[in-house]
PDB file of C-alpha atoms in Angstrom:
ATOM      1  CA  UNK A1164      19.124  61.260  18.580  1.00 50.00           C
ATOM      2  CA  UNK A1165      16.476  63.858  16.906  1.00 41.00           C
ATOM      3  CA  UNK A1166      18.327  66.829  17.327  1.00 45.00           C
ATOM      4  CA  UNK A1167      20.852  65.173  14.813  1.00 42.00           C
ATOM      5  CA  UNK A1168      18.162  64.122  12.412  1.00 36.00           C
ATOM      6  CA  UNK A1169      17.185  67.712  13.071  1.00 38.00           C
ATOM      7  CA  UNK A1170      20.990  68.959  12.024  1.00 46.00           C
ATOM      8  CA  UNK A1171      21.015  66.953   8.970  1.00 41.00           C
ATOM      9  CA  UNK A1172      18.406  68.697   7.650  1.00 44.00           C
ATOM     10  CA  UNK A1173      19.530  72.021   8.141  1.00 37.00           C
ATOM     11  CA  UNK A1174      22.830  71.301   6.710  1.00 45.00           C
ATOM     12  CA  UNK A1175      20.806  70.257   3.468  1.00 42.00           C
ATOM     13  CA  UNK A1176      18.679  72.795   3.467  1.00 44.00           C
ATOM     14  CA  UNK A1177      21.945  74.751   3.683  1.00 44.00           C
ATOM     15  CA  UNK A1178      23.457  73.554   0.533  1.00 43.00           C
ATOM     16  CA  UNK A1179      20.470  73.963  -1.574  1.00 45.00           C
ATOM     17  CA  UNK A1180      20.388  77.795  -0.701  1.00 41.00           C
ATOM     18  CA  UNK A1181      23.801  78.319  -0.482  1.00 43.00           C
ATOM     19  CA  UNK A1182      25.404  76.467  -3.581  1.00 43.00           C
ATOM     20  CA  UNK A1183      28.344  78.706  -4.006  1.00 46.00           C
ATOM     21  CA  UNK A1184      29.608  77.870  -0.657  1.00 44.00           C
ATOM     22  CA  UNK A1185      29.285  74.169  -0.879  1.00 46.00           C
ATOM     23  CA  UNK A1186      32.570  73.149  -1.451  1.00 43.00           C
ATOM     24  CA  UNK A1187      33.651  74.856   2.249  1.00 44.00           C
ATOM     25  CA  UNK A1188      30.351  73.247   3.859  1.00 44.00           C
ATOM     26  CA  UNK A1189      31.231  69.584   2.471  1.00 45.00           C
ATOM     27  CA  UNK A1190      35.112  70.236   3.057  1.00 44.00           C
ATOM     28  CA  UNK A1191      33.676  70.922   7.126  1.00 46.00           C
ATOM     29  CA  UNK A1192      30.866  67.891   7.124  1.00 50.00           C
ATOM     30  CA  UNK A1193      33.750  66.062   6.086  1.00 49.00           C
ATOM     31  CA  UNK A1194      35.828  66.995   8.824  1.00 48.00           C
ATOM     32  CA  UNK A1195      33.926  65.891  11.236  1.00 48.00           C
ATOM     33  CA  UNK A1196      33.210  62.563   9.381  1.00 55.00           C
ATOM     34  CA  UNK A1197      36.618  61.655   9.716  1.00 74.00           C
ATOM     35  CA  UNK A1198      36.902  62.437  13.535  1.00 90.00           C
ATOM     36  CA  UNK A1199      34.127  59.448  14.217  1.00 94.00           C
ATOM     37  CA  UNK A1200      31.308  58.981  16.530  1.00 98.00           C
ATOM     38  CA  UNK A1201      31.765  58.923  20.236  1.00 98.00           C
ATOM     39  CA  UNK A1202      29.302  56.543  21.832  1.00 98.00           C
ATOM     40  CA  UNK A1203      28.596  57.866  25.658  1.00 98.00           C
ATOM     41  CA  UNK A1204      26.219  55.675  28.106  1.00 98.00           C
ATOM     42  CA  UNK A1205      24.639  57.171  31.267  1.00 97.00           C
ATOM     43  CA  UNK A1206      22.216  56.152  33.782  1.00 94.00           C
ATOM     44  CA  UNK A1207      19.045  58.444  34.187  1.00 89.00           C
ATOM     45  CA  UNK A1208      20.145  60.186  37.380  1.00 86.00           C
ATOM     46  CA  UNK A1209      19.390  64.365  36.958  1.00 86.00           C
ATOM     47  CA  UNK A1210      23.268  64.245  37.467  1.00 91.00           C
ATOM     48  CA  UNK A1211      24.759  62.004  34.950  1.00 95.00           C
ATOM     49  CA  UNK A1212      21.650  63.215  32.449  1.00 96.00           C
ATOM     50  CA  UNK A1213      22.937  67.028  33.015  1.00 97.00           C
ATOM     51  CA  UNK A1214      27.251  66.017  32.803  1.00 97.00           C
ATOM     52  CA  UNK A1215      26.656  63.406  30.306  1.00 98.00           C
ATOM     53  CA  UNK A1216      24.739  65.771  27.736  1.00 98.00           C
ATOM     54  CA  UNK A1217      27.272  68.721  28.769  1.00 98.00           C
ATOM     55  CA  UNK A1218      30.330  66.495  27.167  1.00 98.00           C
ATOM     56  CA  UNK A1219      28.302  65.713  24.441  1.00 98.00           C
ATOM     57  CA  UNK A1220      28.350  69.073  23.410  1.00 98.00           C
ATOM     58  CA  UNK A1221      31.592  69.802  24.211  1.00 98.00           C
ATOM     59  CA  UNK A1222      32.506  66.665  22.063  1.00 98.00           C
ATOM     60  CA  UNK A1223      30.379  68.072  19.093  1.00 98.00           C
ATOM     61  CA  UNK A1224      31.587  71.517  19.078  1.00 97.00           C
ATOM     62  CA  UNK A1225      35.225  70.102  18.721  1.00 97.00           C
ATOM     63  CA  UNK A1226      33.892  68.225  15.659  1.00 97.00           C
ATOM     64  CA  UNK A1227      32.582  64.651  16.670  1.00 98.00           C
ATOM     65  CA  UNK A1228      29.328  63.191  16.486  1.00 98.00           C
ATOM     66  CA  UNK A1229      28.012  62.037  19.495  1.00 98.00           C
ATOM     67  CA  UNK A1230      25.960  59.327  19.979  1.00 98.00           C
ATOM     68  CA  UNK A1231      24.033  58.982  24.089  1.00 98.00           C
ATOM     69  CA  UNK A1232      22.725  55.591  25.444  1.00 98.00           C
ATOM     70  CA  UNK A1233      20.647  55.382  28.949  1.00 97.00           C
ATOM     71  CA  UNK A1234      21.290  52.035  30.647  1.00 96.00           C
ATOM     72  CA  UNK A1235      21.199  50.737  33.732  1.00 93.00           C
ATOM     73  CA  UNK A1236      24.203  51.100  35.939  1.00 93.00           C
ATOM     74  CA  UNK A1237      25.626  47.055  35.366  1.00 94.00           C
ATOM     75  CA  UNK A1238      24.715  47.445  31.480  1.00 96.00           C
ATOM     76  CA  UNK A1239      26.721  50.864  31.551  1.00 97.00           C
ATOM     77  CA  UNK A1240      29.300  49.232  32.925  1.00 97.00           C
ATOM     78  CA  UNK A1241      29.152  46.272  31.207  1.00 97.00           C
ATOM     79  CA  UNK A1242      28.843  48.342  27.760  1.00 97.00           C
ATOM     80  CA  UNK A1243      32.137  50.087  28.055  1.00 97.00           C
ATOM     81  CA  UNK A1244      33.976  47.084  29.024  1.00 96.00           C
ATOM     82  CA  UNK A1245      32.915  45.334  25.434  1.00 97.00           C
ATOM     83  CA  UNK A1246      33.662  47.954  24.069  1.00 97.00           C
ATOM     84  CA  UNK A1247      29.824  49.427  22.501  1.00 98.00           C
ATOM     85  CA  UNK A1248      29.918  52.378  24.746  1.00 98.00           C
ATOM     86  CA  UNK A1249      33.167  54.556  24.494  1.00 98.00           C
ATOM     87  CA  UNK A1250      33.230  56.174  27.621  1.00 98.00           C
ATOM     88  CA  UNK A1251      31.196  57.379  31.074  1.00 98.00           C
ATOM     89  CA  UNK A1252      31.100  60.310  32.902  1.00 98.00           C
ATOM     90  CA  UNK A1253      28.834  58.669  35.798  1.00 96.00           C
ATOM     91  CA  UNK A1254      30.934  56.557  37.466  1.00 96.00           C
ATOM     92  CA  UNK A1255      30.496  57.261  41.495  1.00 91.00           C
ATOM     93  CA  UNK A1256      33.757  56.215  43.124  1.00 92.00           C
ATOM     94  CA  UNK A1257      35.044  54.586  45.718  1.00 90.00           C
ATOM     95  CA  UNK A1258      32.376  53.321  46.889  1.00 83.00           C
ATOM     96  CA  UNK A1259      28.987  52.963  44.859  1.00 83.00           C
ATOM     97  CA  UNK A1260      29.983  51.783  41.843  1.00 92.00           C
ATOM     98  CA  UNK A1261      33.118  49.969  43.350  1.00 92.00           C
ATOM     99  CA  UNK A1262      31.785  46.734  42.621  1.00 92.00           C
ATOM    100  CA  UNK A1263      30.705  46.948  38.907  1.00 95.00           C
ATOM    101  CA  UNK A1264      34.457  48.334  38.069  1.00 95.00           C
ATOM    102  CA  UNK A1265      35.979  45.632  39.852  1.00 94.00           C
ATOM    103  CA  UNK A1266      34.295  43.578  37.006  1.00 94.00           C
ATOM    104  CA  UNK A1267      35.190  45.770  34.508  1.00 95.00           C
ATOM    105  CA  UNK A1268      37.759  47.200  35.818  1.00 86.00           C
ATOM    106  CA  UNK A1269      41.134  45.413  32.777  1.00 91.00           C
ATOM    107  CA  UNK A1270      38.707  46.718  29.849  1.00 96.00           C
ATOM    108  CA  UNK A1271      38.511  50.448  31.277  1.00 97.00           C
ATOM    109  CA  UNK A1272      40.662  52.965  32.034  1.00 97.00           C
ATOM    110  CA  UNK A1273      39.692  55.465  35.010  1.00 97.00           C
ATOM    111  CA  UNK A1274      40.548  58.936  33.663  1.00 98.00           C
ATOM    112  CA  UNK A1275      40.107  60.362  37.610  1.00 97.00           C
ATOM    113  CA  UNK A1276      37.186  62.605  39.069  1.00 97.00           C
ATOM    114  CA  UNK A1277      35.104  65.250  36.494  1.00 98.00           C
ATOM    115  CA  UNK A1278      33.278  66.203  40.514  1.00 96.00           C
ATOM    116  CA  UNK A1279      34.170  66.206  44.121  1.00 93.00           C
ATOM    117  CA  UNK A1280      32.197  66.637  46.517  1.00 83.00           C
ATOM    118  CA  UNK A1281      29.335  64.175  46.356  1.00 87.00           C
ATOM    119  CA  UNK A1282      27.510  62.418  48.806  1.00 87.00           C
ATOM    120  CA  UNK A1283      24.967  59.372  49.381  1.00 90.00           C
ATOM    121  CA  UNK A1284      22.543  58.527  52.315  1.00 96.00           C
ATOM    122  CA  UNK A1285      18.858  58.488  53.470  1.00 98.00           C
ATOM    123  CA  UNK A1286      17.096  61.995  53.396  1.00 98.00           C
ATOM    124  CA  UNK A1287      14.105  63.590  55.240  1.00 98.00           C
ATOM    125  CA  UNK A1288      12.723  67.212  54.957  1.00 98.00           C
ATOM    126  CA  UNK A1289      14.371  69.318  56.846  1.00 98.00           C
ATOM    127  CA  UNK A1290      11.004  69.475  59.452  1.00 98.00           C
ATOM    128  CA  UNK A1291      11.076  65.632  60.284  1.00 97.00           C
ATOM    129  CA  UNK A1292      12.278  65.302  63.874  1.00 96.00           C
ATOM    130  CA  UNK A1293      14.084  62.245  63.266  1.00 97.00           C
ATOM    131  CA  UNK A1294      17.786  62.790  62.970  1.00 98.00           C
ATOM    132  CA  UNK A1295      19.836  59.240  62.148  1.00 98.00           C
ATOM    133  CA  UNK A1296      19.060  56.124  60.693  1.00 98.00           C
ATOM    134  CA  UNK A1297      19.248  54.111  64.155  1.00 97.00           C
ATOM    135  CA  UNK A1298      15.894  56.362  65.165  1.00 97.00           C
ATOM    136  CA  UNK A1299      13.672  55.207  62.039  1.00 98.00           C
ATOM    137  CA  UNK A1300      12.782  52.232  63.499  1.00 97.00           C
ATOM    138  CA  UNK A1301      10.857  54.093  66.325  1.00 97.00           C
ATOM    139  CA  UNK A1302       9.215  56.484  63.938  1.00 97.00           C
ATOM    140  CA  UNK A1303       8.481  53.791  61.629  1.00 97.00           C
ATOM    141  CA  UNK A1304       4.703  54.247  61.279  1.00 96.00           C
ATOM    142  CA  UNK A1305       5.464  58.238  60.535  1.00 96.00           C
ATOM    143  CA  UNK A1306       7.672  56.932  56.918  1.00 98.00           C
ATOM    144  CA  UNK A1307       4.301  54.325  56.110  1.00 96.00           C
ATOM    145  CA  UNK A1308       7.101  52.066  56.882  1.00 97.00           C
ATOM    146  CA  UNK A1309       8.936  52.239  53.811  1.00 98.00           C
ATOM    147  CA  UNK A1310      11.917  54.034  52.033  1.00 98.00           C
ATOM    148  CA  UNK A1311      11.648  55.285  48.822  1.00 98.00           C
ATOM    149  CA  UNK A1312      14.506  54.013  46.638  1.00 97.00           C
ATOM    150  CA  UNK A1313      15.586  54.514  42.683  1.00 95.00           C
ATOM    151  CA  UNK A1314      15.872  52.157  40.317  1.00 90.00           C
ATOM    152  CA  UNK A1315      16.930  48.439  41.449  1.00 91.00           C
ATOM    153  CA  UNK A1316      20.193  48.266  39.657  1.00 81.00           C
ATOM    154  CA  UNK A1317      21.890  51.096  41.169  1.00 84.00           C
ATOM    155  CA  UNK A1318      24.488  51.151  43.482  1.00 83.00           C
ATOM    156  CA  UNK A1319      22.941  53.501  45.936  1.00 90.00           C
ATOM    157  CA  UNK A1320      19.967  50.820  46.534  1.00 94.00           C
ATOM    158  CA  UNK A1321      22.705  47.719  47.363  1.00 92.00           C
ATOM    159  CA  UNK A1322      24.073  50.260  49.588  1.00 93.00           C
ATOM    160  CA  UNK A1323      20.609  50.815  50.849  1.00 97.00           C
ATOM    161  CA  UNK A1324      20.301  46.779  51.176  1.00 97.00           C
ATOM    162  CA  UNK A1325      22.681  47.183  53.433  1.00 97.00           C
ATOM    163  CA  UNK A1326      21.506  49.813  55.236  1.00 98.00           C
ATOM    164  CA  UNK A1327      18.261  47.744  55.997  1.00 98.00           C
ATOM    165  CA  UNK A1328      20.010  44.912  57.324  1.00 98.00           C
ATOM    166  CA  UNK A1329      22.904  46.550  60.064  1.00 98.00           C
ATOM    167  CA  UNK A1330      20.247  48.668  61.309  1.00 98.00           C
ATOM    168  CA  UNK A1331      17.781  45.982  61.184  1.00 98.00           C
ATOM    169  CA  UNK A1332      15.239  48.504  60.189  1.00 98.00           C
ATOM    170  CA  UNK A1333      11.661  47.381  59.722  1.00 96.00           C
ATOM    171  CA  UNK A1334      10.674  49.480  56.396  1.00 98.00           C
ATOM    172  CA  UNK A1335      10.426  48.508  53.124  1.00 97.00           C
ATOM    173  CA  UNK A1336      13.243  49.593  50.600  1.00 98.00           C
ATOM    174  CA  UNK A1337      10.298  50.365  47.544  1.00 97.00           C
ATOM    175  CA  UNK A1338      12.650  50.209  44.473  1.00 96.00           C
ATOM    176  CA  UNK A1339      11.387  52.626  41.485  1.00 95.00           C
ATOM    177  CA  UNK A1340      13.319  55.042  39.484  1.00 91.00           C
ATOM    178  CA  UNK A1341      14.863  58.738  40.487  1.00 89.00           C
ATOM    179  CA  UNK A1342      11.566  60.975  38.700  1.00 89.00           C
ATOM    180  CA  UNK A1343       9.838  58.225  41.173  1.00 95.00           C
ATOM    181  CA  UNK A1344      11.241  59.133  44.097  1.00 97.00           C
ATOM    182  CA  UNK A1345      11.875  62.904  43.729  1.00 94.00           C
ATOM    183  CA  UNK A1346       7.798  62.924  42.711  1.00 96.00           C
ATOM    184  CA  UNK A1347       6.631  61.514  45.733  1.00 98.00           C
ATOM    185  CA  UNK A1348       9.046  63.646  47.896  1.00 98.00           C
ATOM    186  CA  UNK A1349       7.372  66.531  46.544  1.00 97.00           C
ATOM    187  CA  UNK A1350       3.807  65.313  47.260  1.00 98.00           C
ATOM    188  CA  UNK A1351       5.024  64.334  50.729  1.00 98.00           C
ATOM    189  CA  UNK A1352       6.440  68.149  51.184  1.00 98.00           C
ATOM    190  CA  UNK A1353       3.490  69.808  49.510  1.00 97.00           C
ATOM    191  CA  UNK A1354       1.195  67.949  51.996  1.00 97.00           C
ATOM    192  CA  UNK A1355       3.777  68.738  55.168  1.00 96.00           C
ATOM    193  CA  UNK A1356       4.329  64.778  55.949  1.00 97.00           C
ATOM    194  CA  UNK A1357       7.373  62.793  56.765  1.00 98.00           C
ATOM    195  CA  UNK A1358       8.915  61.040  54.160  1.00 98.00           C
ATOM    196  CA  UNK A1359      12.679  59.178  53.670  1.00 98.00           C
ATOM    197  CA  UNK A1360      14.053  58.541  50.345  1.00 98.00           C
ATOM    198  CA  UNK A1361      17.301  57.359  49.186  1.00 98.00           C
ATOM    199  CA  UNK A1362      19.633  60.318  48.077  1.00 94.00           C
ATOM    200  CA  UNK A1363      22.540  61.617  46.818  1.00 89.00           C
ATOM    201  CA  UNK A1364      24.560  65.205  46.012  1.00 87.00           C
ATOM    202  CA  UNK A1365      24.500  66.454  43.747  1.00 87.00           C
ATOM    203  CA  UNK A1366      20.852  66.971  42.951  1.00 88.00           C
ATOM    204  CA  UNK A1367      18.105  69.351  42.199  1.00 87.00           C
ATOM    205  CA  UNK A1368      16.184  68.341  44.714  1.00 90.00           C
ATOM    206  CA  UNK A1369      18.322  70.230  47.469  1.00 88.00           C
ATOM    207  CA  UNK A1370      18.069  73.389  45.721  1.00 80.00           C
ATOM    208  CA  UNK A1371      14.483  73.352  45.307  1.00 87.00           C
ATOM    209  CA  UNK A1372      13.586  71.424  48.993  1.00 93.00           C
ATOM    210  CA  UNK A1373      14.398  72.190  52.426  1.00 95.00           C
ATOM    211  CA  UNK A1374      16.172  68.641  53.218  1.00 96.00           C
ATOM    212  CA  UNK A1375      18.929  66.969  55.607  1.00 97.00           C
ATOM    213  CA  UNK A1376      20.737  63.219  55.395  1.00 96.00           C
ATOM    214  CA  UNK A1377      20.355  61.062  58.626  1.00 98.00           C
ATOM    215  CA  UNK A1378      23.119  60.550  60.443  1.00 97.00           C
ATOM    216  CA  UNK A1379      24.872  57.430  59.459  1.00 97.00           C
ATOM    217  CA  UNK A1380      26.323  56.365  62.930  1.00 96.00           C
ATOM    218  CA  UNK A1381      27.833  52.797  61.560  1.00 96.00           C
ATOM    219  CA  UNK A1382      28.821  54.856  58.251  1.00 93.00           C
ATOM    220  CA  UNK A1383      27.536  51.819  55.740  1.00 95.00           C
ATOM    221  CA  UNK A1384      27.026  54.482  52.967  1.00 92.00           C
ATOM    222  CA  UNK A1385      30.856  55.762  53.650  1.00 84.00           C
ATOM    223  CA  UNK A1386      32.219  59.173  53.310  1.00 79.00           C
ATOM    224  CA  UNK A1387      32.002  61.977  50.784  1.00 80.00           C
ATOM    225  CA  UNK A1388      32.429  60.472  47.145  1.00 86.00           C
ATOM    226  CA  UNK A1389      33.536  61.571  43.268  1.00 94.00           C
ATOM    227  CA  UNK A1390      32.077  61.329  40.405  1.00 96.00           C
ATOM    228  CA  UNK A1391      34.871  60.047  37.745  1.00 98.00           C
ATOM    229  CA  UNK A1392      35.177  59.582  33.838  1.00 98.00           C
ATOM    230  CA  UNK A1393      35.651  56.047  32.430  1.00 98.00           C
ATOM    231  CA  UNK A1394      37.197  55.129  29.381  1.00 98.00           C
ATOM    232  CA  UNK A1395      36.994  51.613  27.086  1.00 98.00           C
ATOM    233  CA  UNK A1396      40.750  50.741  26.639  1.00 97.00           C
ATOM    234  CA  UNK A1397      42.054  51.799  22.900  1.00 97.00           C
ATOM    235  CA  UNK A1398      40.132  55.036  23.050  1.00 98.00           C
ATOM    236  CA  UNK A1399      43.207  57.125  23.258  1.00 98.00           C
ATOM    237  CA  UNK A1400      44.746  55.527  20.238  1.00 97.00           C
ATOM    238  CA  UNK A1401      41.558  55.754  18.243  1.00 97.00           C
ATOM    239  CA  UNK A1402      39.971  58.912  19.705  1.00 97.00           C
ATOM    240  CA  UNK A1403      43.257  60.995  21.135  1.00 97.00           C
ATOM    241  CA  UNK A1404      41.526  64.012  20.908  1.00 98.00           C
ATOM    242  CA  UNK A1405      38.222  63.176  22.262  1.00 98.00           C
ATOM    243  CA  UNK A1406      40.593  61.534  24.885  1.00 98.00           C
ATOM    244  CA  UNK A1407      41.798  64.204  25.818  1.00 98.00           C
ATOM    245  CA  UNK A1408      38.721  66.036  26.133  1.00 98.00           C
ATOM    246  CA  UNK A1409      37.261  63.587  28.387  1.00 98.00           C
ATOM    247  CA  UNK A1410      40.240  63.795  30.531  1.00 98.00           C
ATOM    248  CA  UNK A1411      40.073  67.133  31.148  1.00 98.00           C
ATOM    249  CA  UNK A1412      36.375  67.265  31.960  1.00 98.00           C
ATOM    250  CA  UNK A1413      35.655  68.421  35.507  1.00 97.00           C
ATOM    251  CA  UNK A1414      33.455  71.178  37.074  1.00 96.00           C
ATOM    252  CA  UNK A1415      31.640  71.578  40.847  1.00 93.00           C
ATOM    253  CA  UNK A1416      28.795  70.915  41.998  1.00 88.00           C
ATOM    254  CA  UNK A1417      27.244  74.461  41.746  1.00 86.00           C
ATOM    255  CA  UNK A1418      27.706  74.248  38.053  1.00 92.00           C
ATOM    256  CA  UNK A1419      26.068  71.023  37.331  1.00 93.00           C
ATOM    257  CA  UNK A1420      23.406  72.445  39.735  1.00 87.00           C
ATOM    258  CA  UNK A1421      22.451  75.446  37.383  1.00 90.00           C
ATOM    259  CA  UNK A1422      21.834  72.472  34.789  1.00 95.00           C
ATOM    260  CA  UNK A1423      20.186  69.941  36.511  1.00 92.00           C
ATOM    261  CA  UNK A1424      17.727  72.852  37.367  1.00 89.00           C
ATOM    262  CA  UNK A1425      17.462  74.139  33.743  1.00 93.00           C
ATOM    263  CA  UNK A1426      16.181  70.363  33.173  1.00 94.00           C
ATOM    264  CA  UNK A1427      13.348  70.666  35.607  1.00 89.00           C
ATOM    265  CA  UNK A1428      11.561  73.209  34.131  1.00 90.00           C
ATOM    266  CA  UNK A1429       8.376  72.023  32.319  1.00 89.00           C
ATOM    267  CA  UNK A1430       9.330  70.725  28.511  1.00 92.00           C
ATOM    268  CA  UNK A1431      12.938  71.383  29.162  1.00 93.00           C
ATOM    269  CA  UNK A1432      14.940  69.413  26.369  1.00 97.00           C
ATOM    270  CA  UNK A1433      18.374  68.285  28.636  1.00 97.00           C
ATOM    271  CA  UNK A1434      20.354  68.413  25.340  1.00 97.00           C
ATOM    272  CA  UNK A1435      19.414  71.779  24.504  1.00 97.00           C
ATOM    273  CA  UNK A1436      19.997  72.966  27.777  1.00 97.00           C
ATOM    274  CA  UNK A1437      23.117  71.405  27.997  1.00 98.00           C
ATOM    275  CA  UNK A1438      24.076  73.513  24.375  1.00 98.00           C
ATOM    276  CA  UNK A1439      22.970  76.443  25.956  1.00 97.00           C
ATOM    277  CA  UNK A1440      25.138  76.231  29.775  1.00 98.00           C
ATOM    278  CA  UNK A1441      28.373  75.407  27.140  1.00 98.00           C
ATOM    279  CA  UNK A1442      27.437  78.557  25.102  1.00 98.00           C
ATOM    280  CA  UNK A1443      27.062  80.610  28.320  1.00 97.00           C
ATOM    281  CA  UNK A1444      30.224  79.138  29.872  1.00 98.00           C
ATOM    282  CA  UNK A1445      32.994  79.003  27.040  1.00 97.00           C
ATOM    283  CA  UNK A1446      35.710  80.281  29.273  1.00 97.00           C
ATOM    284  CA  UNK A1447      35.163  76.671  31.326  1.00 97.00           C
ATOM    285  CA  UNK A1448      34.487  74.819  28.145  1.00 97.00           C
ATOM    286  CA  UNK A1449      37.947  75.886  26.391  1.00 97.00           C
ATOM    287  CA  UNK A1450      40.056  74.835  29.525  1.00 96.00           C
ATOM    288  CA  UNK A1451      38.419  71.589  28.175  1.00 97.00           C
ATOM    289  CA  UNK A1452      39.342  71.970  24.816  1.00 97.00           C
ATOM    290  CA  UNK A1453      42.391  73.754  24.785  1.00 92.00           C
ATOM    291  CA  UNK A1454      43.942  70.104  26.112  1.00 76.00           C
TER     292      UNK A1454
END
């Protein structure tokens, strides 16, 4: 990652100006040497970008290194079960990403929720008339007959399969990728037409949009969901303390909110502002630590 190419020169730059204190610096860089790298995948949702970057500071201020991987969801999955990513904080449970750790599930250990409160499902602006998925068919000409999905691999979008077929719906599921979808939700809003998307909470998007879910009468995209953290087996014995760290990760919704925002703003870096919620939020952070 730059911003550790970035570090490393500082700390140099460090040493050469401040010779007397070398022998504390190196004692320190060698510190955190010795307490290893933690290798962290995440899929590009705003979510999993703002918790997954959020750890990963945590992680570094308690002395690791941290090293960040964007897959897609099966190669996340499949990554942490060989045993090249260390752990996940973006694992949607019970339901979307049931399938992948049913796969996985002997190489992984499921350290429990880091949210509650999340939520999946098809989502209009809040103006669109239509109120539940068994009414899109007759307003199918309003959507351009088609739904605007994420990216293919995703769990949300077999759960949107789905969707298709028990309501025998006549749009299009158009795959693409979350910046996709949220982009031409915008340009539908900004120009007052009727759009549906796939969603999911938490996300910017309802913070910045007037929005609503369909109704989900046969309930294919299930109830409200968590968001868990996912560990490669052997991390506790290697890693205790990062373990432990990772265990005790969990915030709401409203937090993760204030970050996902900070990363919308134009040439926002979603590391930095991940640096800068921990700074601002220390009393959370150390219930993480002090584990």
């Amino acid at each position: 990652m730059k911003h550790r190419t970035l570090n490393l020169r500082i700390r140099l730059a460090s040493l050469a100006l401040l010779a007397g204190a070398g022998v504390a610096v190196s004692s320190a860089a060698q510190a955190e040497e010795e307490k290893g790298t933690v290798n962290l995948a995440y899929v590009e949702w705003s979510s999993e970008v703002a918790s997954t970057n959020v750890i990963a500071a945590v992680l570094e201020q308690a002395g690791y290194e941290v090293d960040l991987t964007s897959l897609s969801a099966a190669a996340m999955f499949q990554a942490l079960s060989t045993g090249d990513a260390d752990a996940i904080v973006a694992a949607w449970l019970p339901t979307t990403h049931a399938d992948y750790m049913e796969r996985v599930g002997e190489n992984t250990e499921d350290l429990g929720a880091n949210l509650d409160g999340t939520k999946l499902g098809l989502v209009v602006p809040e103006y669109t008339d239509v109120d539940s998925i068994a009414d899109l068919n007759d307003n199918a000409d309003s959507f351009n007959g088609e739904i605007i999905g994420i990216d293919p691999g995703a769990g949300l979008m077999a759960l949107s399969e789905e969707v298709v077929d028990t309501y025998d719906l006549e749009l299009d599921l158009r795959s693409g990728s979350g910046a996709t979808m949220t982009a031409a939700l915008a340009s539908a809003i900004n120009n007052e037409e009727n759009i549906v998307v796939t969603g999911w909470t938490p996300h910017w998007m309802f913070a910045r949009f007037d929005l609503k879910y369909l109704d989900d009468p046969e309930e294919v995209y299930g109830g409200a969901e968590q968001i868990h953290t996912v560990v490669r087996q052997g991390l506790e014995d290697d890693m205790p303390e990062a373990y432990a760290i990772l265990d005790a990760f969990e915030w709401t919704p409203e937090q993760m909110g204030e970050v996902m925002l900070m990363n919308q703003e134009d040439d926002s870096d979603p590391y930095e502002n991940a640096k800068q919620w921990v700074e601002d939020n220390q009393d959370v952070v150390e219930q993480w630590l002090d584990s």
